[in-house]
Backbone as JSON, one array per atom type, in Angstrom:
{
  "sequence": "MMERRIHPILAAFAACVFFFLLAPLVIIIGAAVSDTTYLTFPPQGLTLRWFVNIFQIEAFRTTAITSLQVAFLGTALSLLIGVPAAYAINRYRVELPRWLSTIFVLPILVPEIVFGFSLMKSVTIGLGLPIFISLLVGHALLILPYSVRVVGASLAAFDFSVEEAAISLGCPPLKTFLTVVLPNIRAGVIAAFILAFITSINDVSVSVFLTGPGISTLPIQILAHMEQFFDPTIASVSVLLMFVTVGVMAVVEATLGLTFLTK",
  "N": [[36.22, 58.93, -11.36], [33.95, 59.76, -8.75], [34.79, 60.28, -5.45], [33.29, 58.71, -2.76], [32.12, 60.16, 0.2], [32.27, 59.4, 3.75], [29.62, 59.95, 6.02], [29.58, 61.89, 8.8], [28.31, 61.41, 11.0], [27.85, 58.69, 10.77], [30.44, 57.83, 10.97], [31.25, 58.65, 13.44], [29.43, 56.86, 14.9], [30.5, 54.28, 14.03], [33.0, 54.42, 15.16], [32.32, 54.72, 17.89], [31.35, 52.0, 18.32], [33.35, 50.5, 17.79], [34.93, 51.22, 19.95], [33.47, 50.31, 22.05], [33.81, 47.68, 21.76], [36.54, 47.33, 21.91], [37.3, 48.57, 24.49], [36.89, 46.77, 26.87], [38.76, 44.83, 26.29], [41.34, 46.2, 26.31], [41.13, 47.15, 28.93], [41.38, 44.74, 30.44], [43.85, 43.65, 29.55], [45.52, 45.87, 30.55], [45.09, 45.71, 33.27], [46.23, 43.1, 33.61], [49.15, 43.38, 33.35], [49.76, 45.08, 35.58], [51.56, 46.35, 37.87], [50.87, 45.55, 40.82], [49.28, 44.2, 43.6], [46.68, 43.89, 43.51], [43.76, 44.04, 41.58], [43.47, 46.36, 39.16], [43.03, 49.51, 37.2], [43.86, 52.46, 35.4], [46.96, 50.61, 34.71], [49.37, 50.25, 37.25], [52.54, 50.77, 36.91], [54.47, 48.37, 35.2], [54.67, 44.96, 34.57], [55.35, 41.41, 33.96], [54.99, 39.35, 35.69], [52.66, 38.2, 36.74], [51.66, 36.71, 34.79], [53.8, 34.66, 34.84], [53.08, 33.84, 37.24], [50.81, 32.36, 36.49], [51.7, 29.83, 35.59], [53.0, 28.78, 37.67], [51.29, 28.09, 39.46], [49.79, 25.18, 40.22], [47.08, 24.2, 40.16], [45.98, 25.88, 38.07], [47.46, 24.81, 35.97], [46.81, 21.99, 35.68], [43.87, 22.22, 35.29], [43.85, 23.72, 33.11], [44.84, 21.99, 31.14], [42.86, 20.0, 31.46], [40.77, 21.32, 30.54], [41.25, 21.72, 27.78], [41.34, 19.25, 26.84], [38.73, 18.4, 27.22], [37.56, 20.37, 25.49], [38.67, 19.52, 22.96], [37.86, 16.91, 22.69], [35.17, 16.79, 23.23], [34.4, 18.67, 21.18], [35.03, 17.04, 18.93], [33.33, 14.84, 19.36], [30.84, 16.01, 19.13], [30.76, 16.87, 16.56], [31.07, 14.33, 15.35], [28.53, 13.36, 15.88], [26.98, 15.45, 15.05], [27.67, 16.14, 12.12], [26.49, 13.9, 10.65], [23.93, 14.17, 11.33], [23.12, 16.77, 10.43], [23.42, 16.26, 7.93], [21.41, 14.2, 7.18], [18.97, 15.61, 7.95], [18.92, 17.72, 5.98], [19.2, 16.19, 3.61], [17.16, 14.51, 3.85], [14.91, 15.96, 3.76], [12.41, 16.22, 3.16], [11.08, 13.5, 3.87], [11.58, 13.71, 6.44], [10.2, 14.64, 9.69], [9.26, 17.89, 10.45], [9.83, 18.8, 12.99], [12.03, 17.56, 14.04], [14.56, 18.77, 13.45], [14.42, 20.66, 15.47], [15.07, 19.41, 17.72], [17.7, 19.28, 18.19], [18.37, 21.93, 18.67], [17.64, 22.42, 21.47], [19.48, 22.37, 23.47], [20.44, 25.07, 23.27], [18.06, 26.6, 23.61], [17.14, 25.99, 26.09], [17.85, 27.48, 29.25], [21.23, 27.49, 30.31], [22.08, 27.08, 32.9], [19.82, 25.47, 34.0], [20.2, 23.65, 32.07], [22.53, 22.33, 32.85], [22.19, 21.62, 35.51], [20.28, 19.42, 35.01], [21.85, 17.83, 33.51], [23.65, 16.84, 35.42], [22.06, 15.82, 37.34], [20.82, 13.53, 35.67], [23.26, 12.47, 34.2], [25.64, 12.3, 35.9], [24.77, 11.89, 38.42], [22.5, 10.04, 38.06], [23.34, 8.1, 36.1], [25.77, 7.6, 37.11], [28.13, 8.27, 35.99], [31.76, 8.66, 35.52], [33.41, 11.9, 36.48], [35.06, 13.16, 34.55], [33.88, 12.09, 32.31], [31.43, 12.86, 32.38], [31.72, 15.5, 32.2], [32.61, 15.72, 29.54], [30.5, 14.37, 28.14], [28.38, 16.29, 28.7], [29.57, 18.9, 27.54], [29.59, 17.83, 24.93], [27.02, 17.79, 24.04], [26.07, 20.35, 24.8], [27.54, 21.99, 22.67], [26.67, 20.71, 20.54], [24.24, 21.86, 19.08], [25.64, 24.04, 17.61], [27.29, 22.55, 15.82], [25.34, 21.11, 14.14], [24.01, 23.13, 13.27], [25.6, 24.86, 11.7], [27.05, 23.09, 10.13], [24.83, 22.29, 8.72], [23.91, 24.59, 7.35], [26.0, 24.77, 5.32], [25.38, 22.44, 4.06], [22.91, 23.09, 3.07], [23.28, 24.54, 0.93], [24.52, 22.84, -0.88], [24.64, 20.69, -3.73], [22.76, 18.05, -4.01], [22.38, 16.28, -6.18], [24.77, 15.84, -7.38], [25.94, 13.92, -5.65], [24.11, 11.73, -6.08], [24.87, 11.42, -8.67], [27.35, 10.17, -8.57], [26.69, 7.93, -6.96], [25.1, 6.45, -8.7], [26.88, 5.88, -10.59], [28.08, 3.84, -9.52], [29.6, 4.12, -7.08], [29.93, 3.47, -3.75], [27.57, 4.38, -1.04], [28.81, 5.28, 1.5], [31.54, 5.86, 0.75], [30.94, 7.77, -1.24], [29.99, 9.75, 0.43], [32.27, 10.45, 1.9], [33.98, 11.15, -0.02], [32.94, 12.91, -1.85], [30.7, 14.64, -0.58], [31.64, 15.44, 1.85], [33.99, 17.05, 1.3], [33.1, 19.03, 0.04], [31.61, 20.5, 1.94], [33.54, 21.13, 3.79], [34.3, 23.69, 4.71], [32.14, 24.45, 6.26], [32.41, 22.3, 8.19], [34.88, 23.25, 9.46], [34.31, 25.81, 10.45], [32.18, 25.21, 12.23], [33.88, 23.56, 14.07], [35.47, 25.3, 15.11], [33.79, 27.37, 16.37], [32.44, 25.66, 18.08], [34.48, 24.65, 19.5], [35.68, 27.11, 20.93], [33.49, 27.76, 22.46], [33.14, 25.72, 24.06], [35.5, 25.91, 25.49], [35.22, 27.97, 27.05], [33.17, 27.8, 28.78], [31.23, 28.05, 31.69], [28.61, 27.77, 33.03], [27.64, 25.02, 32.52], [29.56, 23.64, 33.25], [30.2, 23.93, 35.96], [28.35, 22.61, 37.21], [29.07, 19.95, 36.61], [31.73, 19.5, 37.43], [34.06, 18.18, 39.92], [35.54, 16.67, 42.8], [39.02, 16.83, 42.39], [38.87, 17.22, 39.5], [38.48, 19.63, 37.34], [37.55, 22.67, 35.46], [39.25, 25.32, 33.54], [38.05, 27.86, 33.61], [36.21, 27.35, 35.82], [38.09, 26.98, 37.78], [39.15, 29.74, 37.61], [37.19, 31.04, 38.76], [37.04, 29.91, 41.24], [39.7, 30.79, 42.21], [39.35, 33.57, 42.6], [37.68, 33.68, 44.68], [39.36, 33.4, 46.71], [41.68, 35.01, 46.29], [42.25, 38.24, 44.9], [44.1, 39.19, 42.83], [46.18, 40.34, 39.83], [46.26, 37.97, 38.52], [44.06, 36.76, 37.67], [43.15, 38.4, 35.6], [45.36, 37.85, 33.89], [45.1, 35.34, 33.16], [42.66, 35.63, 31.9], [43.72, 37.12, 29.55], [45.43, 35.2, 28.41], [43.45, 33.37, 27.59], [42.15, 34.74, 25.74], [44.12, 35.05, 23.85], [44.52, 32.42, 22.87], [42.1, 32.22, 21.65], [42.48, 34.13, 19.6], [44.64, 32.89, 18.38], [43.88, 30.43, 17.33], [42.02, 31.55, 15.3], [44.18, 32.64, 13.82], [45.66, 30.72, 12.91], [43.56, 29.44, 11.2], [43.47, 31.46, 9.38], [46.02, 31.69, 8.23], [46.37, 29.08, 7.29], [44.0, 28.51, 5.73], [42.71, 30.9, 5.22], [40.43, 33.35, 6.18], [38.34, 33.99, 4.71], [37.88, 31.62, 3.37], [36.02, 30.5, 5.04], [33.8, 31.47, 4.53], [32.76, 30.51, 2.2]],
  "CA": [[35.04, 58.32, -10.41], [33.97, 60.47, -7.57], [35.15, 59.57, -4.22], [32.37, 58.76, -1.76], [32.72, 60.46, 1.61], [31.47, 58.99, 4.77], [29.04, 60.76, 6.75], [30.36, 62.08, 9.95], [27.35, 60.62, 12.16], [28.08, 57.29, 10.62], [31.68, 57.46, 11.3], [31.21, 58.79, 15.02], [28.78, 55.51, 15.34], [31.42, 53.18, 13.87], [34.02, 54.62, 16.3], [31.75, 54.16, 19.15], [31.12, 50.58, 18.33], [34.79, 49.83, 17.94], [35.49, 51.67, 21.33], [32.68, 49.51, 22.9], [34.35, 46.3, 21.51], [37.94, 47.08, 22.38], [37.73, 48.87, 25.73], [37.01, 45.61, 27.89], [40.18, 43.98, 26.24], [42.28, 46.98, 26.71], [41.06, 47.17, 30.4], [41.73, 43.45, 31.1], [45.31, 43.6, 29.17], [46.11, 46.89, 31.32], [45.16, 44.94, 34.69], [47.21, 41.78, 33.92], [50.5, 43.82, 33.4], [49.99, 46.03, 36.42], [52.56, 45.82, 39.09], [50.23, 45.77, 42.15], [48.78, 42.94, 44.13], [45.26, 43.64, 43.24], [43.17, 44.34, 40.17], [43.32, 47.97, 39.01], [43.17, 50.06, 36.06], [45.15, 52.13, 34.5], [48.08, 49.83, 35.35], [50.46, 51.25, 38.19], [53.88, 50.15, 36.6], [54.36, 47.26, 34.3], [55.35, 43.76, 35.06], [54.92, 40.33, 33.36], [55.12, 38.3, 36.78], [51.45, 37.64, 36.85], [51.65, 35.61, 33.56], [54.6, 33.81, 35.14], [52.45, 33.27, 38.33], [49.79, 31.29, 36.12], [52.26, 28.68, 35.35], [53.62, 28.39, 38.93], [50.19, 27.63, 40.25], [49.52, 23.77, 39.83], [45.65, 24.04, 39.72], [45.9, 26.34, 36.71], [48.12, 23.95, 34.95], [46.16, 21.08, 35.58], [42.74, 22.51, 34.78], [43.96, 24.13, 31.63], [45.05, 20.72, 30.35], [41.56, 19.4, 31.23], [39.75, 22.18, 29.65], [41.69, 21.44, 26.23], [41.11, 17.87, 26.35], [37.22, 18.24, 27.01], [37.09, 21.01, 24.43], [39.02, 19.03, 21.79], [37.05, 15.72, 22.46], [33.66, 17.2, 23.19], [33.98, 19.16, 19.85], [35.04, 15.79, 17.94], [32.2, 14.06, 19.49], [29.5, 16.74, 18.61], [30.8, 16.74, 14.97], [30.8, 12.95, 14.96], [27.01, 13.21, 15.86], [26.29, 16.74, 14.3], [27.57, 15.93, 10.71], [25.44, 12.95, 10.02], [22.55, 14.54, 11.68], [22.76, 17.69, 9.57], [23.24, 15.6, 6.49], [20.24, 13.46, 7.37], [18.09, 16.64, 8.0], [18.96, 18.43, 4.81], [19.27, 15.26, 2.64], [15.78, 13.84, 3.58], [13.97, 16.94, 4.62], [10.79, 15.98, 2.92], [10.72, 12.55, 4.52], [11.78, 13.81, 7.95], [9.09, 15.4, 10.27], [10.06, 19.5, 10.6], [10.27, 19.31, 14.25], [13.25, 16.91, 14.26], [15.62, 19.56, 13.53], [14.24, 21.52, 16.64], [15.64, 18.72, 18.87], [19.27, 19.57, 18.14], [18.3, 23.23, 19.21], [17.36, 22.47, 22.61], [20.62, 22.84, 24.33], [20.58, 26.51, 23.41], [16.84, 27.23, 23.92], [17.05, 25.71, 27.49], [18.89, 27.99, 29.99], [22.53, 26.85, 30.6], [22.01, 26.69, 34.49], [18.89, 24.33, 34.0], [20.61, 22.24, 31.23], [23.73, 21.84, 33.42], [21.78, 20.92, 36.66], [19.55, 18.48, 34.34], [22.94, 16.8, 33.32], [24.25, 16.61, 36.71], [21.06, 14.76, 37.92], [20.73, 12.43, 34.87], [24.41, 11.85, 33.84], [26.6, 12.21, 36.78], [24.08, 10.99, 39.64], [21.6, 9.05, 37.53], [24.16, 6.95, 35.3], [27.0, 7.22, 37.81], [29.53, 8.21, 35.4], [33.01, 9.49, 36.03], [33.38, 13.26, 36.16], [35.73, 13.48, 33.17], [33.01, 11.5, 31.28], [30.23, 13.64, 32.54], [32.09, 16.73, 31.41], [32.81, 15.25, 27.96], [29.09, 14.37, 27.47], [27.85, 17.65, 28.85], [30.07, 19.89, 26.58], [29.43, 17.55, 23.54], [25.72, 18.17, 23.97], [25.98, 21.88, 24.88], [27.85, 22.56, 21.56], [25.85, 20.01, 19.3], [23.63, 22.87, 18.09], [26.51, 24.74, 16.71], [27.72, 21.75, 14.82], [24.25, 20.75, 13.36], [23.39, 24.23, 12.37], [26.66, 25.59, 10.81], [27.19, 22.16, 8.93], [23.52, 22.37, 8.0], [23.99, 25.65, 6.46], [26.7, 24.63, 4.31], [24.76, 21.4, 3.13], [21.67, 23.74, 2.39], [23.91, 25.1, -0.42], [25.06, 21.63, -1.64], [23.77, 20.04, -4.87], [22.8, 16.6, -3.94], [22.47, 15.46, -7.51], [26.24, 15.23, -7.57], [25.92, 12.65, -4.87], [23.38, 10.77, -6.72], [25.26, 10.89, -9.92], [28.25, 9.41, -7.88], [26.05, 6.64, -6.53], [24.58, 5.84, -9.99], [28.16, 5.26, -11.32], [28.74, 2.49, -8.74], [30.45, 4.46, -5.89], [29.19, 3.17, -2.43], [27.29, 5.58, -0.28], [29.62, 5.82, 2.45], [32.55, 6.58, 0.15], [30.37, 9.29, -1.83], [29.88, 10.88, 1.53], [33.36, 10.99, 2.25], [34.82, 11.86, -1.12], [32.09, 13.93, -2.57], [29.86, 15.6, 0.18], [32.44, 16.07, 3.01], [35.19, 17.83, 0.73], [32.3, 20.21, -0.45], [31.11, 21.08, 3.13], [34.65, 21.2, 4.74], [34.27, 25.07, 5.23], [31.17, 24.54, 7.43], [32.89, 21.78, 9.43], [35.87, 23.87, 10.09], [33.64, 26.67, 11.14], [31.63, 24.6, 13.35], [34.72, 23.26, 14.96], [35.93, 26.76, 15.9], [32.78, 27.89, 17.07], [32.12, 24.82, 19.19], [35.79, 24.6, 20.56], [35.6, 28.3, 21.69], [32.33, 27.88, 23.19], [33.43, 24.71, 25.2], [36.62, 26.11, 26.52], [34.9, 29.17, 27.92], [31.82, 27.51, 29.38], [31.01, 27.98, 33.16], [27.38, 27.52, 33.56], [27.13, 23.79, 32.59], [30.84, 23.03, 33.84], [29.87, 24.2, 37.38], [27.52, 21.39, 37.78], [29.61, 18.55, 36.22], [33.12, 19.23, 37.99], [33.98, 17.54, 41.16], [37.0, 16.75, 43.38], [40.02, 16.46, 41.48], [38.8, 17.35, 38.18], [37.89, 20.79, 37.17], [37.98, 23.28, 34.12], [39.91, 26.51, 33.82], [37.07, 28.82, 33.93], [35.73, 27.13, 37.06], [39.39, 27.35, 38.49], [39.15, 31.15, 37.9], [35.9, 31.52, 39.86], [37.63, 29.51, 42.85], [40.78, 31.77, 42.6], [38.58, 34.76, 42.83], [37.01, 33.56, 45.96], [40.53, 33.71, 47.83], [42.51, 36.25, 45.84], [41.85, 39.29, 43.74], [45.24, 39.76, 42.09], [45.96, 40.34, 38.46], [46.56, 36.71, 38.0], [42.82, 36.44, 37.0], [43.24, 39.01, 34.27], [46.44, 37.4, 33.03], [44.47, 34.07, 32.67], [41.77, 35.87, 30.62], [44.41, 37.44, 28.44], [45.73, 34.09, 27.76], [42.36, 32.55, 26.88], [42.09, 35.7, 24.39], [45.2, 34.65, 22.9], [44.17, 31.12, 22.34], [41.14, 32.38, 20.63], [43.1, 34.6, 18.32], [45.71, 31.96, 17.76], [42.93, 29.59, 16.51], [41.79, 32.29, 14.25], [45.25, 33.22, 13.09], [46.06, 29.26, 12.14], [42.82, 29.41, 10.12], [43.75, 32.48, 8.31], [47.39, 31.27, 7.86], [46.19, 27.87, 6.44], [43.0, 28.5, 4.89], [42.14, 32.18, 4.96], [39.02, 33.53, 6.89], [37.45, 34.17, 3.62], [37.3, 30.29, 3.15], [34.88, 29.97, 5.88], [32.36, 32.19, 3.95], [32.12, 29.8, 0.95]],
  "C": [[35.16, 59.21, -9.19], [34.09, 59.66, -6.39], [33.85, 59.78, -3.11], [33.04, 59.16, -0.29], [31.73, 59.82, 2.54], [30.83, 59.98, 5.65], [29.63, 60.98, 8.32], [29.45, 61.53, 11.06], [27.54, 59.33, 12.05], [29.65, 57.05, 11.12], [31.93, 57.56, 12.63], [30.59, 57.22, 15.55], [29.83, 54.51, 15.16], [32.64, 53.36, 14.94], [33.43, 54.13, 17.79], [31.55, 52.61, 19.48], [32.41, 50.06, 18.56], [35.38, 50.0, 19.64], [34.69, 50.71, 22.39], [33.25, 48.13, 22.9], [35.67, 46.1, 22.32], [38.09, 47.53, 23.82], [37.79, 47.99, 26.79], [38.29, 44.96, 27.66], [41.24, 44.83, 26.64], [42.4, 47.11, 28.38], [41.76, 45.84, 31.12], [43.38, 43.21, 30.68], [45.91, 44.63, 30.34], [46.3, 46.16, 32.77], [46.17, 43.73, 34.54], [48.44, 42.28, 34.04], [50.48, 44.89, 34.43], [50.69, 45.4, 37.64], [51.94, 46.19, 40.44], [49.8, 44.22, 42.51], [47.22, 42.94, 44.19], [44.83, 44.38, 41.88], [42.86, 45.88, 40.12], [43.7, 48.34, 37.64], [42.94, 51.61, 36.11], [46.19, 51.31, 35.41], [49.04, 50.81, 36.27], [51.68, 50.38, 38.08], [53.55, 48.94, 35.84], [55.03, 46.08, 34.54], [54.71, 42.4, 34.23], [54.63, 39.2, 34.46], [53.83, 37.72, 36.95], [50.91, 36.3, 35.79], [52.6, 34.41, 34.11], [53.8, 33.1, 36.35], [51.39, 31.94, 37.78], [50.45, 29.96, 36.05], [52.85, 27.97, 36.77], [52.31, 27.85, 39.85], [49.68, 26.24, 39.55], [47.86, 23.67, 39.56], [45.32, 24.7, 38.49], [46.33, 25.41, 35.69], [47.22, 22.85, 34.73], [44.45, 21.23, 34.96], [42.78, 23.2, 33.47], [44.1, 22.79, 30.87], [43.94, 19.97, 30.26], [40.64, 20.06, 30.47], [40.06, 21.95, 28.13], [41.34, 20.15, 26.04], [39.59, 17.82, 26.29], [36.86, 19.09, 25.92], [37.47, 20.16, 23.13], [38.03, 17.6, 21.57], [35.49, 15.95, 22.41], [33.33, 17.74, 21.66], [33.99, 17.99, 18.71], [33.98, 15.07, 18.0], [30.9, 14.88, 19.04], [29.76, 16.74, 17.03], [30.51, 15.42, 14.46], [29.36, 12.86, 14.85], [26.32, 14.38, 14.89], [26.26, 16.45, 12.68], [26.85, 15.07, 9.98], [24.04, 13.56, 10.34], [22.04, 15.6, 10.7], [22.56, 17.05, 8.13], [21.89, 15.13, 6.44], [18.94, 14.69, 7.23], [18.06, 17.46, 6.59], [18.87, 17.5, 3.55], [17.79, 14.58, 2.45], [14.74, 14.84, 4.25], [12.46, 16.89, 4.35], [10.19, 14.72, 3.63], [10.53, 12.74, 5.87], [10.75, 14.56, 8.58], [10.23, 16.9, 10.57], [10.58, 19.53, 11.92], [11.64, 18.44, 14.88], [14.33, 17.64, 14.54], [15.61, 20.57, 14.84], [14.92, 20.88, 17.82], [17.11, 19.02, 19.17], [19.45, 21.1, 18.5], [18.45, 23.28, 20.54], [18.37, 22.73, 23.54], [20.96, 24.51, 24.41], [19.31, 27.24, 23.76], [16.68, 27.21, 25.49], [18.11, 26.48, 28.32], [20.16, 27.04, 30.49], [22.39, 26.26, 32.04], [20.99, 25.45, 34.6], [19.48, 23.04, 33.42], [21.67, 21.82, 32.2], [23.18, 20.99, 34.59], [20.9, 19.66, 36.09], [20.95, 17.34, 34.15], [23.47, 16.24, 34.51], [23.26, 15.4, 37.48], [20.94, 13.41, 37.05], [22.1, 11.72, 34.71], [25.36, 11.5, 35.01], [25.99, 11.33, 38.1], [23.33, 9.97, 39.12], [22.38, 7.71, 36.91], [25.54, 6.79, 36.11], [28.2, 7.41, 37.11], [30.66, 9.13, 35.71], [32.83, 10.92, 35.82], [33.92, 13.72, 34.89], [34.53, 13.13, 32.24], [31.91, 12.46, 31.17], [30.48, 14.92, 31.79], [32.14, 16.46, 29.82], [31.4, 15.16, 27.5], [28.35, 15.8, 27.55], [28.23, 18.62, 27.82], [29.68, 19.56, 25.26], [27.69, 18.04, 23.25], [25.29, 19.68, 24.09], [26.43, 22.59, 23.35], [27.31, 21.7, 20.26], [25.15, 20.8, 18.52], [24.39, 23.35, 17.04], [26.81, 23.63, 15.43], [26.63, 21.3, 13.85], [23.97, 22.03, 12.49], [24.45, 24.87, 11.29], [26.87, 24.64, 9.74], [25.88, 22.22, 8.03], [23.6, 23.52, 6.88], [24.88, 25.57, 5.24], [26.04, 23.38, 3.35], [23.35, 22.12, 2.46], [22.04, 24.18, 1.03], [24.52, 23.94, -1.41], [24.1, 21.13, -2.57], [23.63, 18.6, -4.66], [22.66, 15.66, -5.03], [23.78, 15.19, -7.96], [26.41, 14.11, -6.81], [25.34, 11.59, -5.57], [23.93, 10.33, -8.02], [26.43, 10.06, -9.47], [27.78, 8.22, -7.65], [25.86, 5.93, -7.77], [25.7, 5.33, -10.78], [28.83, 4.29, -10.51], [29.62, 2.98, -7.52], [29.55, 4.18, -4.53], [28.85, 4.46, -1.7], [28.13, 6.33, 0.74], [30.85, 6.56, 1.77], [32.21, 7.74, -0.46], [30.36, 10.15, -0.83], [31.31, 11.37, 1.74], [34.46, 11.51, 1.35], [34.27, 12.85, -1.93], [31.49, 14.97, -1.64], [30.91, 16.28, 1.05], [33.42, 17.23, 2.34], [34.31, 19.18, 0.4], [31.77, 21.2, 0.73], [32.2, 21.29, 4.16], [34.7, 22.75, 5.48], [33.44, 25.18, 6.52], [31.64, 23.63, 8.56], [34.15, 22.46, 10.19], [35.38, 25.06, 11.0], [32.94, 26.18, 12.36], [32.65, 24.11, 14.54], [35.27, 24.17, 15.87], [35.04, 27.27, 16.59], [32.32, 26.98, 18.42], [33.42, 24.62, 20.29], [35.77, 25.76, 21.37], [34.66, 28.17, 22.81], [32.69, 26.8, 24.37], [34.49, 25.04, 26.17], [36.36, 27.45, 27.42], [33.86, 28.92, 28.68], [32.1, 27.4, 30.87], [29.72, 27.51, 33.65], [27.05, 25.92, 33.47], [28.35, 22.98, 33.27], [30.81, 22.96, 35.26], [29.18, 23.03, 38.32], [28.21, 20.15, 37.59], [31.06, 18.34, 36.86], [32.89, 18.51, 39.2], [35.33, 17.37, 41.77], [37.94, 16.13, 42.52], [40.25, 16.73, 40.05], [37.87, 18.66, 38.03], [38.24, 21.53, 35.92], [38.63, 24.56, 34.5], [38.92, 27.59, 34.16], [36.46, 28.79, 35.45], [36.91, 27.31, 38.12], [39.49, 29.08, 38.8], [38.27, 31.57, 38.95], [36.61, 31.09, 41.33], [38.8, 30.36, 43.08], [40.21, 32.89, 43.12], [37.97, 34.8, 44.17], [38.06, 33.89, 47.09], [41.36, 34.84, 47.47], [41.89, 37.0, 44.9], [43.1, 40.12, 43.18], [45.08, 39.6, 40.6], [46.23, 38.97, 37.89], [45.29, 36.34, 37.18], [42.83, 37.11, 35.87], [44.32, 38.43, 33.28], [45.84, 36.04, 32.51], [43.26, 34.51, 31.49], [42.67, 36.3, 29.3], [44.94, 36.27, 27.57], [44.59, 33.35, 27.17], [41.89, 33.48, 25.61], [42.83, 35.12, 23.44], [44.91, 33.42, 22.2], [43.23, 31.26, 21.34], [41.5, 32.94, 19.33], [44.01, 33.74, 17.82], [44.98, 30.86, 16.76], [42.58, 30.3, 15.31], [43.04, 32.49, 13.3], [45.85, 31.89, 12.38], [45.0, 29.16, 10.97], [43.16, 30.22, 8.95], [44.94, 32.14, 7.75], [47.12, 30.14, 6.83], [45.17, 27.77, 5.37], [42.52, 29.97, 4.35], [40.69, 32.15, 5.61], [37.99, 33.55, 5.82], [36.82, 32.6, 3.09], [36.12, 29.8, 3.64], [33.51, 30.51, 5.34], [31.97, 31.48, 2.67], [31.28, 28.88, 1.16]]
}
């Protein structure tokens, strides 16, 4: 069998793409380990004291916990709403109007700044909800389209005749959904969870309108820190956020395998 050779132009283009993707990461990591009191690249000396500094600042510790809580609870709430919604849209696509599925995409179509301001006026001020609950509702609505769309993609390939066969044999509808439908779309549910969680924990545009005294998220605290300081602590926090993202993907790879999500 003849070995196919890659065209030099194609190889050069691929190298440029990899460089474009990896260069910002290298710059951030280099700035995070720089032994200076200001952000700089290439690093001047190597140190890990800026990573230690993150845990010494109480604001970073508290906002990191808040971000994780909002991300986990918001993602769970969006899946709790999004999975049944995606099921209904795909199961009864003939009976339901076509515009119904568009409603769940509105948080993506509307600019996040406008969406965040609307949530502040309607949820925080209008309903008078506490700041944490407002954050939770805002993040759940923001990532709801990802839950509906990703889970819906898995349901689009699901054969609903299997569900009908289980019901015809006497299995209750809810039990059928939990034991027949849900196991077949678990790849979509896991992929939706990962995408929604990462989107929530890195959100700025919506969170900036919903945070308040005593409660904030890590990305908002990063912005507040930059207003007073311009040290490598900011780069260190960014590196840790990247490690969290990589860690989530590593857990999926170790337990299920990334190819599992493409099924």
